[in-house]
Short mmCIF file of C-alpha atoms in Angstrom, two decimals:
data_model
loop_
_atom_site.label_atom_id
_atom_site.label_comp_id
_atom_site.label_asym_id
_atom_site.label_seq_id
_atom_site.Cartn_x
_atom_site.Cartn_y
_atom_site.Cartn_z
CA UNK R 1 0.01 0.13 -0.03
CA UNK R 2 2.90 2.26 0.36
CA UNK R 3 3.10 2.92 -3.57
CA UNK R 4 -0.42 3.97 -3.54
CA UNK R 5 -1.39 7.68 -4.18
CA UNK R 6 -4.42 9.70 -3.26
CA UNK R 7 -5.36 12.51 -5.43
CA UNK R 8 -8.67 14.34 -6.56
CA UNK R 9 -10.92 12.47 -8.94
CA UNK R 10 -10.95 13.70 -12.76
CA UNK R 11 -13.49 12.34 -15.14
CA UNK R 12 -10.84 10.07 -17.08
CA UNK R 13 -10.53 8.26 -13.73
CA UNK R 14 -13.91 6.56 -14.25
CA UNK R 15 -12.44 3.89 -16.52
CA UNK R 16 -10.16 2.86 -13.57
CA UNK R 17 -12.88 2.88 -10.77
CA UNK R 18 -15.50 1.31 -12.94
CA UNK R 19 -14.34 -2.28 -11.93
CA UNK R 20 -14.44 -1.27 -8.36
CA UNK R 21 -18.14 -0.35 -8.72
CA UNK R 22 -18.74 -3.58 -10.76
CA UNK R 23 -17.52 -5.66 -7.72
CA UNK R 24 -18.84 -3.54 -4.87
CA UNK R 25 -21.46 -5.56 -3.13
CA UNK R 26 -23.57 -2.58 -1.69
CA UNK R 27 -25.24 -1.51 -4.86
CA UNK R 28 -28.66 0.55 -4.15
CA UNK R 29 -31.72 -1.72 -4.38
CA UNK R 30 -29.46 -4.76 -4.78
CA UNK R 31 -31.76 -6.92 -2.68
CA UNK R 32 -35.04 -5.35 -3.82
CA UNK R 33 -35.36 -7.80 -6.76
CA UNK R 34 -33.41 -10.38 -8.60
CA UNK R 35 -31.93 -7.60 -11.05
CA UNK R 36 -29.85 -8.46 -14.06
CA UNK R 37 -26.31 -7.92 -12.99
CA UNK R 38 -25.40 -5.89 -15.84
CA UNK R 39 -28.36 -3.56 -15.50
CA UNK R 40 -27.70 -3.25 -11.72
CA UNK R 41 -24.01 -2.12 -12.41
CA UNK R 42 -25.09 0.28 -15.26
CA UNK R 43 -27.76 1.79 -12.87
CA UNK R 44 -25.25 2.12 -10.00
CA UNK R 45 -22.62 3.48 -12.36
CA UNK R 46 -25.05 6.25 -13.55
CA UNK R 47 -25.99 7.20 -10.10
CA UNK R 48 -22.38 7.40 -8.93
CA UNK R 49 -21.33 9.44 -12.02
CA UNK R 50 -24.13 11.85 -11.41
CA UNK R 51 -22.98 12.39 -7.83
CA UNK R 52 -19.39 12.91 -9.01
CA UNK R 53 -20.64 15.67 -11.34
CA UNK R 54 -22.29 17.49 -8.76
CA UNK R 55 -21.08 20.95 -8.34
CA UNK R 56 -21.09 20.65 -4.72
CA UNK R 57 -19.20 17.29 -4.76
CA UNK R 58 -15.59 16.58 -4.22
CA UNK R 59 -14.30 13.22 -4.82
CA UNK R 60 -10.79 11.35 -4.64
CA UNK R 61 -9.20 8.20 -5.79
CA UNK R 62 -6.39 5.86 -4.44
CA UNK R 63 -4.28 4.90 -7.51
CA UNK R 64 -1.69 2.00 -7.34
CA UNK R 65 0.84 1.32 -10.15
CA UNK R 66 -1.66 -0.46 -12.48
CA UNK R 67 -5.11 0.18 -11.17
CA UNK R 68 -7.41 2.03 -8.85
CA UNK R 69 -7.69 0.72 -5.35
CA UNK R 70 -10.66 2.83 -4.09
CA UNK R 71 -12.50 6.05 -4.32
CA UNK R 72 -14.50 8.27 -2.09
CA UNK R 73 -16.76 11.42 -2.38
CA UNK R 74 -18.60 13.88 -0.32
CA UNK R 75 -21.18 16.50 -1.19
CA UNK R 76 -21.72 19.81 0.72
CA UNK R 77 -25.63 19.98 1.57
CA UNK R 78 -26.89 23.53 1.49
CA UNK R 79 -30.43 22.71 2.73
CA UNK R 80 -29.03 20.67 5.62
CA UNK R 81 -26.58 23.40 6.46
CA UNK R 82 -29.49 25.87 6.62
CA UNK R 83 -31.52 23.72 8.73
CA UNK R 84 -28.77 22.52 11.00
CA UNK R 85 -27.21 25.90 11.50
CA UNK R 86 -23.65 24.97 10.50
CA UNK R 87 -22.08 23.82 7.02
CA UNK R 88 -22.97 20.26 6.52
CA UNK R 89 -21.90 17.70 4.24
CA UNK R 90 -22.45 13.86 3.48
CA UNK R 91 -19.91 11.19 2.34
CA UNK R 92 -21.50 9.71 -0.46
CA UNK R 93 -19.13 6.82 -1.16
CA UNK R 94 -16.16 5.13 0.23
CA UNK R 95 -15.36 2.10 -1.80
CA UNK R 96 -12.09 -0.11 -1.81
CA UNK R 97 -10.89 -3.48 -3.17
CA UNK R 98 -9.36 -6.34 -1.41
CA UNK R 99 -9.42 -8.05 1.93
CA UNK R 100 -10.78 -6.40 5.09
CA UNK R 101 -7.25 -5.15 5.90
CA UNK R 102 -6.60 -3.77 2.36
CA UNK R 103 -9.92 -1.94 2.37
CA UNK R 104 -9.32 -0.60 5.69
CA UNK R 105 -5.88 0.71 4.75
CA UNK R 106 -7.19 2.26 1.39
CA UNK R 107 -10.33 3.82 2.96
CA UNK R 108 -8.14 5.19 5.83
CA UNK R 109 -6.11 7.09 3.21
CA UNK R 110 -9.39 8.22 1.45
CA UNK R 111 -11.20 9.36 4.53
CA UNK R 112 -8.03 11.44 5.76
CA UNK R 113 -8.16 13.11 2.38
CA UNK R 114 -11.93 13.79 2.61
CA UNK R 115 -11.74 15.09 5.94
CA UNK R 116 -8.94 17.68 5.08
CA UNK R 117 -11.03 18.60 1.90
CA UNK R 118 -14.27 19.01 3.91
CA UNK R 119 -12.47 21.08 6.48
CA UNK R 120 -11.04 23.35 3.81
CA UNK R 121 -14.55 23.95 2.63
CA UNK R 122 -15.70 24.95 6.04
CA UNK R 123 -17.75 21.81 6.71
CA UNK R 124 -18.39 21.18 10.53
CA UNK R 125 -21.10 18.52 10.34
CA UNK R 126 -20.02 15.53 8.40
CA UNK R 127 -22.56 12.69 8.00
CA UNK R 128 -22.42 9.20 6.23
CA UNK R 129 -24.75 6.32 5.83
CA UNK R 130 -23.02 2.88 5.71
CA UNK R 131 -24.25 -0.77 4.88
CA UNK R 132 -24.53 -2.55 8.00
CA UNK R 133 -22.27 -5.42 6.36
CA UNK R 134 -19.55 -2.87 5.33
CA UNK R 135 -17.39 -3.72 8.28
CA UNK R 136 -14.21 -2.04 7.10
CA UNK R 137 -16.00 1.28 6.61
CA UNK R 138 -17.97 1.06 9.87
CA UNK R 139 -14.83 0.17 11.99
CA UNK R 140 -12.84 3.12 10.26
CA UNK R 141 -15.61 5.42 10.90
CA UNK R 142 -15.60 4.45 14.65
CA UNK R 143 -11.94 5.00 14.96
CA UNK R 144 -12.23 8.33 13.33
CA UNK R 145 -14.45 9.93 15.91
CA UNK R 146 -17.76 9.40 14.13
CA UNK R 147 -20.73 8.67 16.43
CA UNK R 148 -23.75 6.49 15.46
CA UNK R 149 -26.86 8.49 15.20
CA UNK R 150 -29.13 6.00 13.48
CA UNK R 151 -29.69 2.40 12.30
CA UNK R 152 -32.01 1.94 9.30
CA UNK R 153 -33.85 -1.29 8.28
CA UNK R 154 -34.91 -0.99 4.53
CA UNK R 155 -38.16 -2.84 3.73
CA UNK R 156 -39.79 -3.43 0.20
CA UNK R 157 -42.88 -4.88 -1.33
CA UNK R 158 -43.36 -6.15 -4.78
CA UNK R 159 -46.72 -4.84 -6.01
CA UNK R 160 -47.24 -7.78 -8.27
CA UNK R 161 -48.37 -9.83 -5.18
CA UNK R 162 -49.86 -6.87 -3.34
CA UNK R 163 -53.67 -6.75 -2.90
CA UNK R 164 -55.71 -3.36 -2.20
CA UNK R 165 -57.85 -3.12 0.96
CA UNK R 166 -61.04 -1.19 1.37
CA UNK R 167 -60.58 2.35 2.59
CA UNK R 168 -61.41 3.32 6.33
CA UNK R 169 -64.92 4.55 6.96
CA UNK R 170 -64.15 6.83 10.00
CA UNK R 171 -61.76 9.10 8.34
CA UNK R 172 -60.66 10.31 4.84
CA UNK R 173 -57.71 9.70 2.88
CA UNK R 174 -56.59 12.11 0.08
CA UNK R 175 -53.60 13.63 -1.52
CA UNK R 176 -52.23 16.84 0.09
CA UNK R 177 -52.11 20.08 -1.84
CA UNK R 178 -49.99 23.30 -1.19
CA UNK R 179 -53.01 24.68 0.86
CA UNK R 180 -52.31 21.90 3.41
CA UNK R 181 -48.63 22.72 3.79
CA UNK R 182 -48.77 24.81 6.94
CA UNK R 183 -51.03 22.24 8.89
CA UNK R 184 -49.04 19.26 7.92
CA UNK R 185 -45.87 21.29 8.84
CA UNK R 186 -47.32 21.84 12.26
CA UNK R 187 -47.84 18.28 12.78
CA UNK R 188 -44.41 17.34 11.59
CA UNK R 189 -42.91 19.73 14.17
CA UNK R 190 -44.02 17.55 17.06
CA UNK R 191 -44.34 13.80 15.80
CA UNK R 192 -40.93 12.72 14.94
CA UNK R 193 -38.72 11.05 17.54
CA UNK R 194 -36.54 8.21 16.25
CA UNK R 195 -34.80 10.00 13.39
CA UNK R 196 -31.16 10.70 13.07
CA UNK R 197 -31.58 14.52 13.51
CA UNK R 198 -33.31 13.94 16.96
CA UNK R 199 -30.69 11.46 17.85
CA UNK R 200 -27.74 13.73 17.16
CA UNK R 201 -26.65 15.31 20.41
CA UNK R 202 -25.32 18.31 18.44
CA UNK R 203 -28.76 19.23 17.15
CA UNK R 204 -31.45 20.51 19.67
CA UNK R 205 -34.94 18.86 19.55
CA UNK R 206 -36.34 22.23 18.57
CA UNK R 207 -34.17 22.55 15.61
CA UNK R 208 -34.74 19.03 14.68
CA UNK R 209 -38.54 19.82 14.84
CA UNK R 210 -38.31 22.82 12.62
CA UNK R 211 -36.21 20.80 10.07
CA UNK R 212 -39.04 18.16 9.79
CA UNK R 213 -41.64 20.97 9.60
CA UNK R 214 -39.80 22.71 6.70
CA UNK R 215 -39.17 19.36 5.00
CA UNK R 216 -43.03 18.48 5.11
CA UNK R 217 -43.96 22.07 4.00
CA UNK R 218 -41.57 21.51 1.06
CA UNK R 219 -43.22 18.13 0.44
CA UNK R 220 -46.62 19.48 0.23
CA UNK R 221 -45.58 22.30 -2.31
CA UNK R 222 -43.87 19.53 -4.56
CA UNK R 223 -40.33 20.63 -3.81
CA UNK R 224 -39.20 17.63 -1.60
CA UNK R 225 -41.84 14.79 -2.53
CA UNK R 226 -43.89 13.69 -5.49
CA UNK R 227 -47.02 13.20 -3.39
CA UNK R 228 -48.11 13.52 0.26
CA UNK R 229 -50.87 11.27 1.38
CA UNK R 230 -53.12 12.68 4.26
CA UNK R 231 -55.58 11.13 6.76
CA UNK R 232 -58.22 13.43 8.31
CA UNK R 233 -61.47 13.38 10.11
CA UNK R 234 -63.71 16.29 11.39
CA UNK R 235 -61.21 16.97 14.03
CA UNK R 236 -58.54 17.69 11.50
CA UNK R 237 -55.27 16.00 10.37
CA UNK R 238 -54.55 12.67 11.61
CA UNK R 239 -51.38 11.45 9.83
CA UNK R 240 -49.38 11.89 6.69
CA UNK R 241 -47.04 9.90 4.29
CA UNK R 242 -44.64 11.29 1.78
CA UNK R 243 -43.91 9.69 -1.50
CA UNK R 244 -40.97 9.86 -3.92
CA UNK R 245 -40.52 8.24 -7.33
CA UNK R 246 -37.10 6.70 -8.14
CA UNK R 247 -37.47 7.57 -11.68
CA UNK R 248 -33.87 6.39 -12.61
CA UNK R 249 -34.70 2.78 -11.71
CA UNK R 250 -36.24 2.57 -15.03
CA UNK R 251 -32.77 1.56 -16.19
CA UNK R 252 -33.45 -1.54 -13.99
CA UNK R 253 -36.52 -2.40 -15.94
CA UNK R 254 -38.74 -1.91 -12.83
CA UNK R 255 -39.72 1.43 -11.29
CA UNK R 256 -39.16 1.64 -7.57
CA UNK R 257 -41.22 4.11 -5.25
CA UNK R 258 -40.13 5.21 -1.82
CA UNK R 259 -42.30 6.03 1.30
CA UNK R 260 -39.93 8.69 2.75
CA UNK R 261 -41.72 9.72 5.92
CA UNK R 262 -44.61 8.35 7.99
CA UNK R 263 -46.13 9.98 11.05
CA UNK R 264 -49.55 10.04 12.83
CA UNK R 265 -50.89 12.36 15.47
CA UNK R 266 -50.41 11.10 18.96
CA UNK R 267 -54.32 11.44 19.55
CA UNK R 268 -55.06 9.36 16.34
CA UNK R 269 -52.83 6.40 17.17
CA UNK R 270 -54.55 3.01 17.47
CA UNK R 271 -57.11 3.77 14.69
CA UNK R 272 -55.35 2.33 11.89
CA UNK R 273 -54.27 5.65 10.46
CA UNK R 274 -50.78 4.62 9.51
CA UNK R 275 -51.92 1.47 7.92
CA UNK R 276 -54.69 3.15 5.83
CA UNK R 277 -52.27 5.91 4.63
CA UNK R 278 -49.53 3.40 3.70
CA UNK R 279 -52.12 1.29 1.75
CA UNK R 280 -53.27 4.41 -0.11
CA UNK R 281 -49.56 5.35 -0.86
CA UNK R 282 -49.03 1.95 -2.32
CA UNK R 283 -51.99 2.43 -4.67
CA UNK R 284 -50.63 5.85 -5.62
CA UNK R 285 -47.43 4.23 -6.46
CA UNK R 286 -49.23 1.65 -8.55
CA UNK R 287 -51.09 4.24 -10.42
CA UNK R 288 -47.58 5.85 -11.35
CA UNK R 289 -46.59 2.31 -12.77
CA UNK R 290 -44.19 1.40 -9.93
CA UNK R 291 -43.61 -2.22 -9.45
CA UNK R 292 -41.70 -2.11 -6.01
CA UNK R 293 -42.13 0.17 -3.14
CA UNK R 294 -39.50 0.41 -0.36
CA UNK R 295 -39.17 2.51 2.66
CA UNK R 296 -36.67 2.78 5.54
CA UNK R 297 -37.37 2.98 9.35
CA UNK R 298 -35.17 3.10 12.46
CA UNK R 299 -34.25 -0.36 13.83
CA UNK R 300 -35.54 0.81 17.18
CA UNK R 301 -39.01 1.83 15.94
CA UNK R 302 -40.44 -1.52 16.45
CA UNK R 303 -44.17 -0.43 15.84
CA UNK R 304 -43.33 0.97 12.33
CA UNK R 305 -41.54 -2.28 11.50
CA UNK R 306 -44.46 -4.40 12.56
CA UNK R 307 -46.76 -2.07 10.57
CA UNK R 308 -44.68 -2.59 7.37
CA UNK R 309 -44.64 -6.33 7.80
CA UNK R 310 -48.48 -6.25 8.43
CA UNK R 311 -48.65 -4.60 4.89
CA UNK R 312 -46.55 -7.10 3.22
CA UNK R 313 -43.05 -5.41 3.21
CA UNK R 314 -40.00 -7.65 3.60
CA UNK R 315 -36.50 -6.73 4.82
CA UNK R 316 -34.37 -5.66 1.92
CA UNK R 317 -31.37 -4.05 3.73
CA UNK R 318 -29.68 -2.71 6.93
CA UNK R 319 -27.63 0.60 7.28
CA UNK R 320 -26.07 2.66 10.01
CA UNK R 321 -25.90 6.44 9.87
CA UNK R 322 -23.01 8.24 11.61
CA UNK R 323 -21.63 11.72 11.91
CA UNK R 324 -18.55 13.62 13.00
CA UNK R 325 -18.10 17.27 13.99
CA UNK R 326 -14.95 18.81 12.34
#
């Protein structure tokens, strides 16, 4: 490893790192279906290249004498920075070849470079989400002063085998409009508990609540979601669910939709609100010609996991979110 060189990524380097991507076992949506390996590689490559070309992104590679040994990238997050109150960035990829020990050494070089580059850009809050089986990355982040703030279970349902259920008769389900933004934001301000923002000791509960309020406001106005499903009765809003289309999964041959956020008002729990909104969201995805729907929930959010299983979702992945203050 002493002959390896870390330097900023340049577009001609893609040819060298493409074999790393092809061999990378943690490709997005890999466990959602039995994809064609070539299609999954092409899809993942397109996603990575789009990230590397982002104007807020900075990337680096480790080059040996004859081949690339690893690459990493991070992206500065303007919206997160505004919400958190300090410049924030996310490590998008940390990929290396070889045995556990070889990966660890290569990733150490890459992460050192990333941290220096992020610090030079003024980043203070640096986050990352890692597949729970990517042990060389997890152990490295733990050694480099990152703390765990979240554990995510990803679950998915194949709509070919999913059957609709009758709508509830004691409350109404409908799609949100921009006129609902303030009301939905007000509920979002108070209902989230398990997320990584509330779990981060650097971020106050008040700021985390405001972040979710802004997020839901933007979702209702079409800036942060493709649709928001609402449940309501004569007393007002009971719960909501936000939906996003993964349009680039057309490259895989099956379109995936994602349920991004789920919440019910405290006084409405136990009435089947979350179940009804989830089933309605699934039908909305079906209307958009999605064939698979996925979502992520915190590993400690047992009620949500049970709800998803009840609705036919099956485990498709597990990941850990960490962050470091620079």
